[in-house]
XYZ file of C-alpha atoms in Angstrom:
752
model
C 5.565 -38.899 29.348
C 2.698 -36.389 29.392
C 3.287 -35.556 33.085
C 6.953 -34.885 32.438
C 6.085 -32.533 29.552
C 3.742 -30.603 31.847
C 6.442 -30.343 34.505
C 8.914 -29.045 31.950
C 6.409 -26.447 30.705
C 5.617 -25.335 34.257
C 9.323 -24.995 34.991
C 9.864 -22.980 31.803
C 6.887 -20.802 32.732
C 8.348 -20.101 36.201
C 11.766 -19.313 34.742
C 10.173 -16.991 32.166
C 8.251 -15.072 34.834
C 11.419 -14.606 36.889
C 13.257 -13.432 33.787
C 10.431 -11.032 32.898
C 10.590 -9.466 36.334
C 14.355 -9.141 36.031
C 13.968 -7.521 32.617
C 11.141 -5.264 33.784
C 12.942 -3.815 36.741
C 16.454 -3.799 35.300
C 16.770 -1.273 32.465
C 20.234 -2.558 31.635
C 18.924 -6.082 30.975
C 19.746 -6.548 27.269
C 20.440 -9.328 24.819
C 23.180 -9.641 22.238
C 22.209 -10.220 18.621
C 23.258 -13.861 18.741
C 20.577 -14.459 21.380
C 17.902 -14.152 18.653
C 17.321 -16.396 15.660
C 19.158 -15.291 12.492
C 15.890 -14.460 10.706
C 14.887 -12.098 13.549
C 18.295 -10.477 13.499
C 17.895 -9.858 9.769
C 14.458 -8.322 10.300
C 15.588 -6.158 13.223
C 18.667 -4.945 11.356
C 16.997 -4.345 7.988
C 13.569 -3.189 9.277
C 11.997 -5.275 6.525
C 9.813 -8.374 6.749
C 11.104 -11.151 4.500
C 9.113 -11.384 1.264
C 8.605 -15.023 0.303
C 8.338 -15.593 -3.440
C 5.959 -18.162 -4.887
C 7.386 -21.557 -5.876
C 8.342 -22.150 -9.475
C 7.006 -25.048 -11.594
C 4.127 -25.672 -9.213
C 2.666 -29.137 -9.818
C -0.531 -27.853 -8.231
C -1.164 -25.494 -11.164
C -1.559 -27.858 -14.083
C -2.586 -31.203 -12.625
C -5.687 -30.376 -10.633
C -8.896 -28.413 -11.010
C -10.761 -26.756 -8.133
C -9.771 -28.888 -5.154
C -12.075 -30.213 -2.455
C -9.675 -31.571 0.153
C -11.388 -33.570 2.882
C -10.004 -33.264 6.391
C -9.510 -36.712 7.913
C -12.043 -36.381 10.720
C -14.370 -39.346 11.250
C -13.218 -40.613 7.880
C -10.141 -42.294 6.431
C -9.543 -41.795 2.755
C -7.877 -45.211 2.528
C -11.100 -46.836 3.789
C -13.698 -44.506 2.255
C -12.066 -43.999 -1.130
C -14.975 -45.451 -3.125
C -17.471 -43.268 -1.247
C -15.355 -40.186 -1.984
C -15.290 -41.013 -5.677
C -18.994 -41.709 -5.806
C -19.750 -38.079 -4.896
C -16.803 -36.617 -6.849
C -14.507 -35.703 -3.986
C -10.990 -35.447 -5.310
C -8.632 -34.902 -2.407
C -7.811 -35.505 1.244
C -5.240 -34.583 3.880
C -2.319 -36.009 5.819
C -1.688 -34.754 9.328
C 1.871 -34.023 10.463
C 3.870 -36.317 8.166
C 6.340 -38.124 10.328
C 5.851 -41.850 9.808
C 3.296 -41.285 7.003
C 5.367 -42.655 4.097
C 2.835 -45.404 3.376
C -0.052 -42.929 3.262
C 1.845 -40.730 0.805
C 2.689 -43.774 -1.314
C -0.989 -44.757 -1.318
C -1.881 -41.253 -2.520
C 0.670 -41.607 -5.319
C -0.749 -44.994 -6.301
C -4.280 -43.618 -6.412
C -3.149 -40.334 -8.034
C -5.086 -38.576 -5.305
C -3.845 -35.139 -4.219
C -3.562 -34.235 -0.553
C -2.406 -31.345 1.541
C -0.290 -31.699 4.660
C -1.320 -29.941 7.864
C 0.679 -29.258 11.049
C 3.984 -29.458 9.197
C 5.456 -27.381 12.048
C 3.588 -29.420 14.629
C 0.948 -28.043 16.955
C 1.600 -26.068 20.097
C 4.015 -23.390 18.872
C 2.247 -21.447 16.111
C -1.067 -22.583 17.592
C -0.857 -22.668 21.370
C -2.634 -25.477 23.190
C -3.174 -26.239 26.887
C -0.308 -28.723 26.615
C 2.025 -26.089 25.230
C 1.152 -23.460 27.826
C -1.973 -21.669 26.585
C -3.709 -22.134 29.937
C -0.795 -20.397 31.680
C -1.504 -17.074 29.930
C -3.588 -14.886 32.274
C -7.098 -14.133 31.043
C -7.115 -11.041 33.221
C -5.260 -8.925 30.640
C -2.068 -9.015 32.702
C 1.223 -9.085 30.752
C 2.719 -12.519 30.230
C 5.529 -14.268 28.394
C 4.421 -16.324 25.403
C 5.021 -19.987 26.295
C 6.937 -20.347 23.013
C 8.421 -16.920 22.428
C 9.183 -16.150 18.797
C 12.138 -14.103 20.046
C 13.719 -17.191 21.604
C 15.965 -19.078 19.141
C 14.979 -22.330 20.844
C 11.451 -21.822 19.537
C 12.591 -21.666 15.927
C 14.942 -24.583 16.486
C 11.969 -26.664 17.622
C 9.880 -25.498 14.655
C 12.576 -26.536 12.212
C 13.102 -29.845 13.999
C 9.426 -30.661 13.549
C 9.467 -29.533 9.920
C 12.493 -31.711 9.203
C 10.665 -34.700 10.692
C 7.296 -34.092 8.990
C 8.110 -33.031 5.439
C 10.408 -35.660 3.844
C 8.030 -38.609 4.454
C 5.144 -37.055 2.505
C 7.015 -35.865 -0.591
C 6.784 -39.125 -2.523
C 3.087 -38.552 -3.262
C 0.960 -35.889 -5.002
C 1.210 -33.260 -2.268
C -0.766 -30.204 -3.384
C 0.084 -27.837 -0.528
C 1.700 -27.716 2.903
C 0.311 -25.884 5.938
C 2.601 -24.972 8.808
C -0.289 -25.136 11.256
C -4.003 -24.520 11.718
C -5.679 -21.527 13.424
C -2.340 -19.989 14.281
C -2.233 -17.075 16.696
C 0.010 -15.115 19.006
C -2.394 -16.177 21.744
C -5.712 -17.848 21.015
C -7.472 -16.727 17.838
C -8.185 -12.947 18.283
C -8.755 -12.979 22.034
C -6.901 -10.125 23.809
C -4.141 -12.103 25.518
C -1.245 -9.791 26.400
C 1.832 -11.650 25.148
C 4.853 -11.703 24.610
C 6.511 -10.081 27.621
C 9.417 -12.525 27.695
C 12.809 -10.890 28.305
C 14.080 -11.666 24.809
C 10.946 -10.252 23.191
C 11.205 -7.054 25.273
C 14.870 -6.702 24.322
C 14.013 -7.225 20.637
C 11.168 -4.716 20.953
C 13.565 -2.074 22.274
C 15.864 -2.594 19.329
C 12.919 -2.508 16.914
C 11.705 0.804 18.373
C 14.911 2.519 17.223
C 13.877 1.920 13.610
C 10.381 3.326 14.176
C 11.264 6.791 15.467
C 13.498 9.407 13.931
C 15.008 10.328 17.288
C 14.854 9.600 20.986
C 12.904 12.822 21.502
C 10.297 11.770 18.897
C 9.816 8.536 20.816
C 9.568 10.442 24.108
C 6.829 12.668 22.696
C 4.858 9.721 21.346
C 5.093 7.876 24.629
C 4.574 11.013 26.737
C 7.772 10.520 28.706
C 9.726 13.250 30.502
C 12.672 14.325 28.421
C 15.196 14.099 31.234
C 14.729 10.882 33.126
C 16.364 7.495 33.193
C 13.094 5.911 32.087
C 12.996 8.067 28.955
C 15.562 5.979 27.091
C 14.778 3.533 24.342
C 16.911 0.950 26.112
C 14.405 1.072 28.968
C 11.127 1.114 26.994
C 8.347 -0.869 28.673
C 5.222 -1.659 26.635
C 1.875 -1.473 28.382
C -1.348 -3.435 28.205
C -4.593 -2.054 26.837
C -5.755 -1.296 30.375
C -3.092 1.442 30.619
C -4.494 3.380 27.642
C -8.191 2.536 27.890
C -9.229 5.627 29.862
C -7.720 7.963 27.263
C -10.144 6.751 24.607
C -13.138 7.337 26.822
C -12.253 10.598 28.543
C -9.964 12.535 26.179
C -10.469 13.966 22.695
C -8.529 12.123 19.954
C -6.008 14.981 19.767
C -4.760 13.930 23.218
C -4.643 10.190 22.669
C -1.219 8.625 23.212
C -1.688 4.939 22.459
C 1.886 4.249 21.337
C 3.124 2.342 24.438
C 0.360 -0.199 23.698
C 0.019 0.034 19.922
C 3.760 -0.076 19.146
C 4.064 -3.383 20.954
C 1.081 -4.826 19.111
C 2.696 -3.799 15.798
C 6.009 -5.287 16.856
C 4.332 -8.582 17.754
C 2.488 -8.695 14.420
C 5.752 -8.170 12.570
C 7.609 -10.795 14.581
C 4.730 -13.196 13.898
C 4.902 -12.551 10.144
C 8.684 -12.882 10.073
C 8.466 -16.227 11.882
C 5.993 -17.422 9.250
C 8.310 -16.293 6.466
C 11.338 -18.020 7.998
C 9.336 -21.221 8.529
C 8.131 -21.166 4.910
C 11.703 -20.697 3.727
C 12.799 -23.694 5.780
C 10.053 -25.904 4.342
C 11.125 -24.776 0.863
C 14.509 -26.408 1.435
C 12.607 -29.714 1.380
C 9.766 -28.902 -1.036
C 10.709 -26.073 -3.424
C 7.744 -26.623 -5.818
C 4.930 -26.996 -3.266
C 2.979 -23.971 -1.946
C 3.534 -23.437 1.795
C 1.269 -21.443 4.067
C -1.233 -21.636 6.921
C -4.863 -22.624 7.378
C -7.578 -21.248 9.634
C -6.574 -17.610 9.136
C -8.323 -14.986 11.294
C -9.714 -11.539 10.536
C -7.428 -8.517 11.031
C -7.595 -7.351 14.637
C -5.409 -5.891 17.363
C -4.582 -9.296 18.828
C -3.740 -12.611 17.209
C -1.122 -11.536 14.675
C -3.146 -11.215 11.469
C -1.964 -8.077 9.711
C -2.651 -8.940 6.073
C -0.355 -6.221 4.765
C 2.447 -8.330 6.295
C 1.138 -11.850 5.787
C 0.533 -11.253 2.081
C 4.326 -11.537 1.689
C 5.034 -14.171 4.355
C 3.172 -17.195 2.971
C 2.514 -18.727 -0.444
C -1.078 -19.780 0.191
C -3.705 -19.414 2.883
C -7.017 -20.840 3.927
C -8.574 -17.941 5.843
C -12.023 -17.752 7.352
C -13.837 -15.061 5.387
C -14.460 -12.895 8.449
C -13.989 -9.144 8.124
C -13.473 -9.363 4.364
C -10.308 -11.477 4.368
C -11.226 -13.067 1.043
C -11.421 -9.706 -0.701
C -8.189 -8.540 0.929
C -6.248 -11.570 -0.318
C -7.968 -11.455 -3.710
C -6.638 -7.915 -4.095
C -3.215 -8.430 -2.538
C -2.609 -11.622 -4.530
C -4.067 -10.458 -7.837
C -0.761 -10.156 -9.690
C -0.026 -13.242 -11.770
C 0.926 -15.918 -11.114
C -1.491 -15.676 -8.214
C -0.943 -17.178 -4.797
C -3.601 -19.601 -3.637
C -6.664 -18.739 -1.559
C -8.870 -21.415 -0.059
C -11.840 -21.616 2.299
C -13.073 -23.951 5.011
C -16.171 -25.789 3.795
C -18.960 -26.875 6.141
C -21.987 -28.692 4.716
C -24.941 -27.348 6.700
C -27.711 -29.543 5.304
C -29.230 -26.510 3.563
C -28.521 -27.579 -0.007
C -28.971 -24.113 -1.551
C -26.516 -22.550 0.903
C -24.053 -25.421 0.548
C -24.124 -25.162 -3.253
C -23.812 -21.376 -3.227
C -20.731 -21.444 -0.996
C -18.721 -23.493 -3.511
C -19.860 -21.463 -6.511
C -19.291 -18.130 -4.771
C -15.682 -18.823 -3.812
C -14.873 -20.434 -7.161
C -16.245 -17.283 -8.829
C -13.944 -15.256 -6.564
C -10.876 -17.124 -7.776
C -10.331 -19.493 -4.839
C -8.202 -22.544 -5.618
C -10.380 -24.874 -3.587
C -11.791 -25.670 -0.153
C -10.847 -27.777 2.837
C -13.952 -29.711 3.829
C -14.836 -30.502 7.433
C -16.657 -33.845 6.947
C -19.205 -33.508 9.708
C -22.663 -32.060 9.184
C -24.772 -31.280 12.230
C -22.845 -33.780 14.310
C -23.231 -36.512 11.690
C -20.163 -37.667 9.745
C -20.145 -37.541 5.967
C -19.215 -41.226 5.803
C -20.275 -43.908 8.236
C -20.373 -47.714 8.008
C -19.944 -47.666 4.246
C -22.714 -45.128 3.672
C -22.763 -41.472 2.658
C -24.619 -38.859 4.696
C -27.733 -38.075 2.558
C -27.284 -34.308 3.040
C -23.815 -34.581 1.495
C -24.790 -37.046 -1.209
C -27.219 -34.441 -2.550
C -24.198 -32.237 -3.279
C -22.586 -34.791 -5.602
C -23.565 -32.981 -8.808
C -22.333 -29.655 -7.387
C -18.995 -31.200 -6.390
C -18.627 -32.435 -9.971
C -19.739 -29.149 -11.544
C -17.311 -26.858 -9.709
C -14.423 -29.176 -10.660
C -15.250 -29.192 -14.382
C -12.283 -28.786 -16.725
C -13.963 -25.843 -18.438
C -14.052 -23.844 -15.180
C -10.436 -24.402 -14.208
C -9.646 -21.035 -15.767
C -11.245 -19.225 -12.783
C -8.708 -20.599 -10.319
C -5.749 -20.730 -12.705
C -2.792 -18.681 -11.404
C -2.295 -16.922 -14.742
C -5.891 -15.669 -14.820
C -5.899 -12.025 -13.751
C -8.814 -10.405 -11.883
C -10.051 -7.175 -13.461
C -10.795 -4.442 -10.921
C -12.627 -1.143 -11.159
C -10.497 2.020 -10.917
C -11.614 2.246 -7.264
C -9.352 1.447 -4.314
C -10.121 0.960 -0.634
C -7.337 1.528 1.869
C -6.308 -1.193 4.308
C -4.522 0.419 7.252
C -3.648 -2.013 10.034
C -2.827 0.731 12.577
C -6.374 1.949 11.941
C -7.643 -1.560 12.704
C -5.700 -1.455 15.978
C -7.028 1.975 16.949
C -10.516 0.860 15.928
C -10.251 -2.166 18.206
C -9.155 0.113 21.051
C -12.216 2.312 20.464
C -14.539 -0.702 20.259
C -13.238 -2.194 23.497
C -14.180 0.891 25.524
C -17.741 -0.418 25.652
C -16.570 -3.237 27.944
C -14.858 -1.064 30.540
C -12.570 -3.104 32.772
C -14.065 -6.336 31.451
C -12.296 -5.917 28.087
C -10.123 -9.043 28.660
C -13.319 -11.071 28.239
C -13.782 -9.780 24.670
C -13.462 -13.256 23.148
C -12.422 -14.001 19.618
C -15.971 -15.047 18.700
C -17.297 -11.719 20.017
C -14.586 -9.896 18.074
C -15.549 -11.762 14.897
C -19.183 -10.721 15.197
C -18.695 -7.152 16.462
C -15.368 -5.669 15.310
C -16.341 -2.368 13.697
C -13.450 -2.298 11.228
C -14.292 -5.772 9.937
C -17.982 -5.031 9.484
C -17.175 -1.654 7.927
C -14.775 -3.311 5.463
C -17.434 -5.812 4.342
C -20.084 -3.073 4.151
C -17.997 -0.898 1.821
C -17.145 -3.880 -0.375
C -20.766 -5.031 -0.682
C -21.970 -1.478 -1.353
C -19.574 -1.039 -4.247
C -20.348 -4.514 -5.608
C -24.062 -3.674 -5.542
C -23.223 -0.591 -7.616
C -21.569 -2.818 -10.219
C -17.939 -2.243 -9.219
C -15.169 -4.611 -8.172
C -12.933 -2.456 -5.951
C -9.332 -3.269 -5.169
C -7.896 -3.106 -1.645
C -4.461 -1.546 -1.312
C -2.342 -1.295 1.816
C -0.469 1.707 3.157
C 2.843 0.544 1.700
C 1.292 0.561 -1.773
C -0.197 3.979 -1.050
C 3.209 5.400 -0.118
C 4.777 3.799 -3.205
C 2.419 5.713 -5.525
C 0.478 2.660 -6.711
C -2.775 4.602 -6.863
C -1.384 6.376 -9.879
C 0.454 3.403 -11.410
C -2.656 1.204 -11.204
C -4.882 3.864 -12.763
C -7.036 4.399 -9.670
C -9.521 7.265 -9.970
C -11.236 7.006 -6.580
C -9.745 6.173 -3.180
C -12.020 5.299 -0.251
C -10.823 5.588 3.348
C -12.877 3.165 5.493
C -12.393 3.993 9.177
C -8.855 5.160 8.377
C -8.262 6.453 11.896
C -4.467 6.096 12.032
C -2.387 7.359 9.105
C 1.194 8.569 9.062
C 2.084 12.022 7.783
C 3.714 10.348 4.761
C 0.495 8.495 3.968
C -1.508 11.700 4.310
C 0.876 13.421 1.917
C 0.392 10.594 -0.601
C -3.387 11.033 -0.395
C -3.078 14.794 -0.886
C -0.804 14.280 -3.889
C -3.345 11.878 -5.381
C -6.119 14.471 -5.071
C -3.967 17.273 -6.448
C -3.235 15.116 -9.494
C -6.974 14.820 -10.174
C -7.981 11.884 -8.002
C -11.079 11.653 -5.856
C -11.241 10.578 -2.195
C -14.160 9.558 0.030
C -13.875 9.126 3.800
C -16.638 7.833 6.019
C -15.500 9.397 9.305
C -12.506 10.490 11.391
C -9.665 9.896 8.908
C -6.140 10.433 10.277
C -7.120 11.479 13.771
C -3.909 9.768 14.957
C -0.609 8.831 13.374
C 0.512 5.235 12.810
C 1.573 4.974 16.472
C -1.823 6.035 17.818
C -0.666 9.538 18.795
C -3.441 12.051 18.209
C -2.875 14.901 15.785
C -3.595 18.356 17.190
C -5.048 19.171 13.766
C -5.739 16.047 11.674
C -3.636 16.448 8.505
C -6.498 15.553 6.152
C -8.946 18.126 7.556
C -7.947 20.760 5.030
C -8.221 18.213 2.222
C -11.854 17.622 3.177
C -12.548 21.264 4.027
C -13.286 20.464 7.680
C -13.119 22.560 10.819
C -13.451 20.168 13.728
C -14.053 20.847 17.384
C -12.191 17.806 18.620
C -13.603 17.852 22.142
C -17.117 17.177 20.894
C -18.324 13.590 21.075
C -19.413 11.084 18.475
C -22.828 9.551 17.888
C -24.845 10.279 21.084
C -22.046 12.445 22.481
C -20.837 9.813 24.960
C -19.793 6.830 22.851
C -17.148 6.488 20.173
C -17.522 2.770 19.401
C -19.816 2.075 16.489
C -20.698 -1.597 17.091
C -21.577 -2.250 20.725
C -19.933 -5.537 21.684
C -21.916 -5.614 24.916
C -24.993 -6.231 22.756
C -23.416 -9.076 20.812
C -26.413 -11.359 21.443
C -28.804 -8.892 19.812
C -29.418 -8.521 16.047
C -26.623 -6.615 14.360
C -28.728 -3.500 13.648
C -29.466 -3.157 17.378
C -25.746 -2.959 18.174
C -25.362 0.221 16.108
C -25.850 3.768 17.537
C -29.528 4.556 17.875
C -30.687 6.653 20.819
C -29.928 10.370 21.285
C -28.041 10.777 18.012
C -28.254 13.600 15.509
C -29.666 12.124 12.326
C -29.419 12.457 8.567
C -31.916 10.343 6.613
C -32.567 8.495 9.860
C -28.873 7.621 10.177
C -26.700 8.680 13.125
C -24.238 11.482 12.436
C -20.786 10.574 13.724
C -19.053 13.854 14.679
C -21.687 16.015 16.305
C -19.554 19.161 16.241
C -19.642 19.277 12.447
C -23.462 19.401 12.541
C -23.681 18.265 8.971
C -22.905 15.452 6.567
C -21.579 14.766 3.071
C -19.115 17.640 2.839
C -17.777 18.054 -0.700
C -14.555 19.919 -1.380
C -12.543 20.759 -4.466
C -8.746 20.791 -4.482
C -7.207 21.578 -7.840
C -8.642 19.091 -10.305
C -9.421 16.600 -7.550
C -12.464 16.250 -5.312
C -13.159 14.931 -1.839
C -16.246 13.814 0.041
C -16.371 13.570 3.821
C -19.519 11.684 4.790
C -19.622 12.026 8.588
C -21.828 8.946 8.304
C -20.975 5.272 8.402
C -22.043 2.549 5.953
C -21.284 -0.191 8.528
C -25.006 -0.972 8.762
C -24.835 -2.107 5.126
C -23.344 -5.319 6.505
C -26.807 -6.190 7.803
C -28.861 -7.905 5.090
C -32.134 -6.296 6.200
C -30.656 -2.772 6.220
C -28.950 -3.418 2.893
C -32.339 -4.079 1.281
C -34.210 -1.240 3.015
C -34.120 2.570 2.871
C -30.701 2.527 4.530
C -29.247 0.646 1.558
C -31.176 2.724 -0.967
C -29.729 5.957 0.450
C -26.173 4.637 0.373
C -26.442 3.287 -3.172
C -27.785 6.639 -4.360
C -25.248 8.807 -2.489
C -22.180 6.812 -3.483
C -23.496 5.790 -6.892
C -24.255 9.379 -7.918
C -20.884 10.609 -6.664
C -18.991 7.895 -8.534
C -20.951 8.684 -11.689
C -19.945 12.360 -11.385
C -16.340 11.199 -11.428
C -17.005 9.563 -14.781
C -16.330 6.058 -13.482
C -18.455 3.769 -15.631
C -18.037 0.016 -15.790
C -17.834 -1.435 -19.320
C -19.790 -4.492 -18.157
C -22.817 -4.382 -15.898
C -25.357 -6.911 -14.655
C -28.772 -5.831 -13.421
C -31.769 -7.726 -12.132
C -34.940 -7.744 -14.163
C -36.945 -7.647 -10.913
C -35.560 -4.124 -10.292
C -33.789 -5.043 -7.052
C -30.575 -3.080 -6.778
C -28.492 -5.496 -4.786
C -27.569 -9.122 -4.270
C -25.849 -10.165 -7.521
C -22.321 -9.393 -8.654
C -20.282 -9.848 -11.814
C -16.565 -10.587 -11.601
C -14.292 -10.183 -14.598
C -11.046 -12.015 -15.314
C -8.550 -11.551 -18.110
C -6.893 -14.659 -19.540
C -4.963 -14.184 -22.756
C -5.172 -12.109 -25.882
C -8.680 -10.649 -26.072
C -10.456 -13.209 -23.901
C -12.258 -12.493 -20.634
C -14.126 -14.705 -18.181
C -17.239 -13.280 -16.537
C -18.538 -15.000 -13.402
C -21.963 -14.007 -12.087
C -23.096 -15.128 -8.653
C -25.507 -14.197 -5.862
C -23.847 -11.928 -3.321
C -25.573 -12.046 0.081
C -23.968 -10.904 3.308
C -22.479 -13.771 5.311
C -21.427 -13.703 8.954
C -18.718 -16.330 8.745
C -17.709 -18.570 11.612
C -14.683 -20.680 12.515
C -16.827 -23.735 13.277
C -19.699 -23.631 10.799
C -20.978 -22.256 7.485
C -21.999 -18.942 9.025
C -25.311 -17.104 9.137
C -27.276 -14.413 7.340
C -27.081 -16.054 3.901
C -30.332 -15.137 2.149
C -30.729 -16.907 -1.193
C -33.538 -16.992 -3.713
C -34.996 -20.416 -4.412
C -36.006 -19.214 -7.874
C -33.945 -18.462 -10.949
C -33.033 -14.774 -11.096
C -33.648 -13.080 -14.478
C -30.636 -10.930 -15.338
C -29.696 -8.408 -17.979
C -26.023 -8.080 -18.965
C -24.956 -4.891 -20.708
C -21.554 -3.973 -22.076
C -19.860 -1.241 -24.063
C -17.056 -3.606 -25.083
C -16.952 -4.764 -28.725
C -17.894 -8.433 -28.341
C -17.077 -10.941 -31.086
C -18.099 -14.067 -29.201
C -19.769 -15.220 -25.992
C -20.019 -18.781 -24.686
C -21.515 -20.338 -21.570
C -18.588 -22.311 -20.133
C -20.830 -24.601 -18.097
C -22.949 -25.734 -21.055
C -20.619 -24.971 -23.969
C -23.495 -23.142 -25.667
C -22.771 -20.075 -27.783
C -24.769 -17.022 -26.727
C -23.968 -14.918 -29.763
C -22.730 -11.343 -29.770
C -25.913 -9.356 -29.302
C -26.076 -7.359 -26.069
C -27.903 -6.607 -23.790
C -28.060 -10.300 -22.981
C -30.956 -11.790 -21.032
C -30.014 -14.783 -18.913
C -31.259 -16.604 -15.808
C -29.067 -17.197 -12.761
C -29.854 -20.228 -10.603
C -29.994 -18.572 -7.166
C -27.540 -20.968 -5.532
C -25.144 -21.429 -8.448
C -23.100 -19.277 -10.846
C -23.025 -18.380 -14.504
C -19.584 -18.433 -16.119
C -19.135 -16.868 -19.552
C -16.141 -16.827 -21.869
C -16.170 -13.602 -23.853
C -14.022 -12.708 -26.835
C -13.402 -8.999 -27.345
C -12.540 -7.495 -30.695
C -8.993 -6.076 -30.828
């Protein structure tokens, strides 16, 4: 059976290659609309990704507290049930679903919630060697995707698997359904150049018509001659990164023309998101009250398909590795009530402080639960009727985070309270940033693995750095995407300060929205090089935000040492993070490398009407590094940004400070429940380099209790410790001690 499947896949691969060649060299090779799945036709015709609403009457909401769902690896819940209960584990998982009626019935009998994984099978949304992953060239050459999302047969197979897997598991307490695990266009975030199948190319050509105002606008973006047969949208041929790589190294940004590469990456991300949305909708026909999503989500990058401005609408829940700030992105994007569900992968490392902190940290950040990988250092959690001692020590923590009194943190009607500060998430900027980063590898860029990308992607590290910096200053910023920016949500959400982190690629419409925000009295901070290209990666002759920041650039001048533009050197990925940053031969300010040498200065302030701007020409990316965060580097950044925010009159009504005078490492998160009640969660906030196969690294925790001082300008009429039930009175400032690896959770009543 297996050999026949391989033969079929090899035959399909050969047919696809022949079809690609026919499509590539035959401009007239086109597909009719009925050659695509109906959901892709809708997307291509409407130019709008399907927005999936959350399910109504979710059983998940009321029945269960914070969920710890144990993956069935080296354990069987039906055999190890008593061991689970002994250490307060309250959930498990069913894989696939077909033929699992008895397991679901057992879960119903035990009243034990479970989630279902691989509801759409494995091999389509997550490619495997069996499903053709090994046939994709690792050389960076263009290739069809073994299961093209543009091929209706792919969606037919997805729905066939869903129809087989879902009905058998619905007679038990199913808490959530995952389409698949570690889904990707290729493999994680590795730069595999798919999907060059003929149907995908034909769909891409149709999609391009909605992206450009005219054929001539497309010709200019793609640098095509105006009068040639090749300069027709019906003949558009995307290119691989190799075809644009030299531009980024040898030309000034004003001459970059990345669109033939970047447009295809955007198209693939959108097709990926639309396939998710259509799959979720199909599962809903079976399970309308169960959240449906994916697990093993990746950080935003140029490859892999994870554009969170799209996926926020395409799924109802997600377990995403917290790499590149994905947790904060989803926390912001899913803040409106009732909230969609966020979860994390949980690895017990054997370091009890770190393992405790992880659960408390993500509960404090509003996560609905975790999916536990029951293997610690190669040793299973349960074996021969015994519990792994390293896991048994966590029993009290498992019980504590699931307490009834703390359910309010994860409840969908509990609303996070953000500062009036927004950070902009621009996925085209992520794509351009990846293209800049990859120049360090030269022609070896196809070997930039997903693990290297996770540890070195500048945009991801920059996103975490900005978030941690603002949290250390006592703020909880909100991420917004470019669609929200264009829709005027800065104003409607009461934002006073907008930060542009590595916002390299912004459309003229987005630049106009930023200018309008400043003219209306808003403030804007950019670290470096905002809007040097448009959303297609085409360089602006004069960046449209230069006047806003009062800049006069000489675009031909280099960045950092004059020869490099990448900030994090992926070729040094084995070295400590600080050693990957620009160091030698740079112009310096406070011992930090200046980015654009031609400006020969930093921290340019500019007034425009009643609004203000600050162009740093410096990068806070080093703030990701725990040692730099606690040294002079961190002190400078907290002073520069803290003073500037204070000048804008942005003061938080609640603030937590450390009695030991350290200025970083603890954060306070506020939630609004009902009437005049708020929940305040206080937790240690170290930097964590997350991983897809372990708890991550860089987590520095105090083994001692941390004396804290909580101040507020709010009129407090009551304050109660939710973990102990003890009343703390109404007198502030409040002195309290934070166990370094746990959290404090307060219920506060505010006078009307």
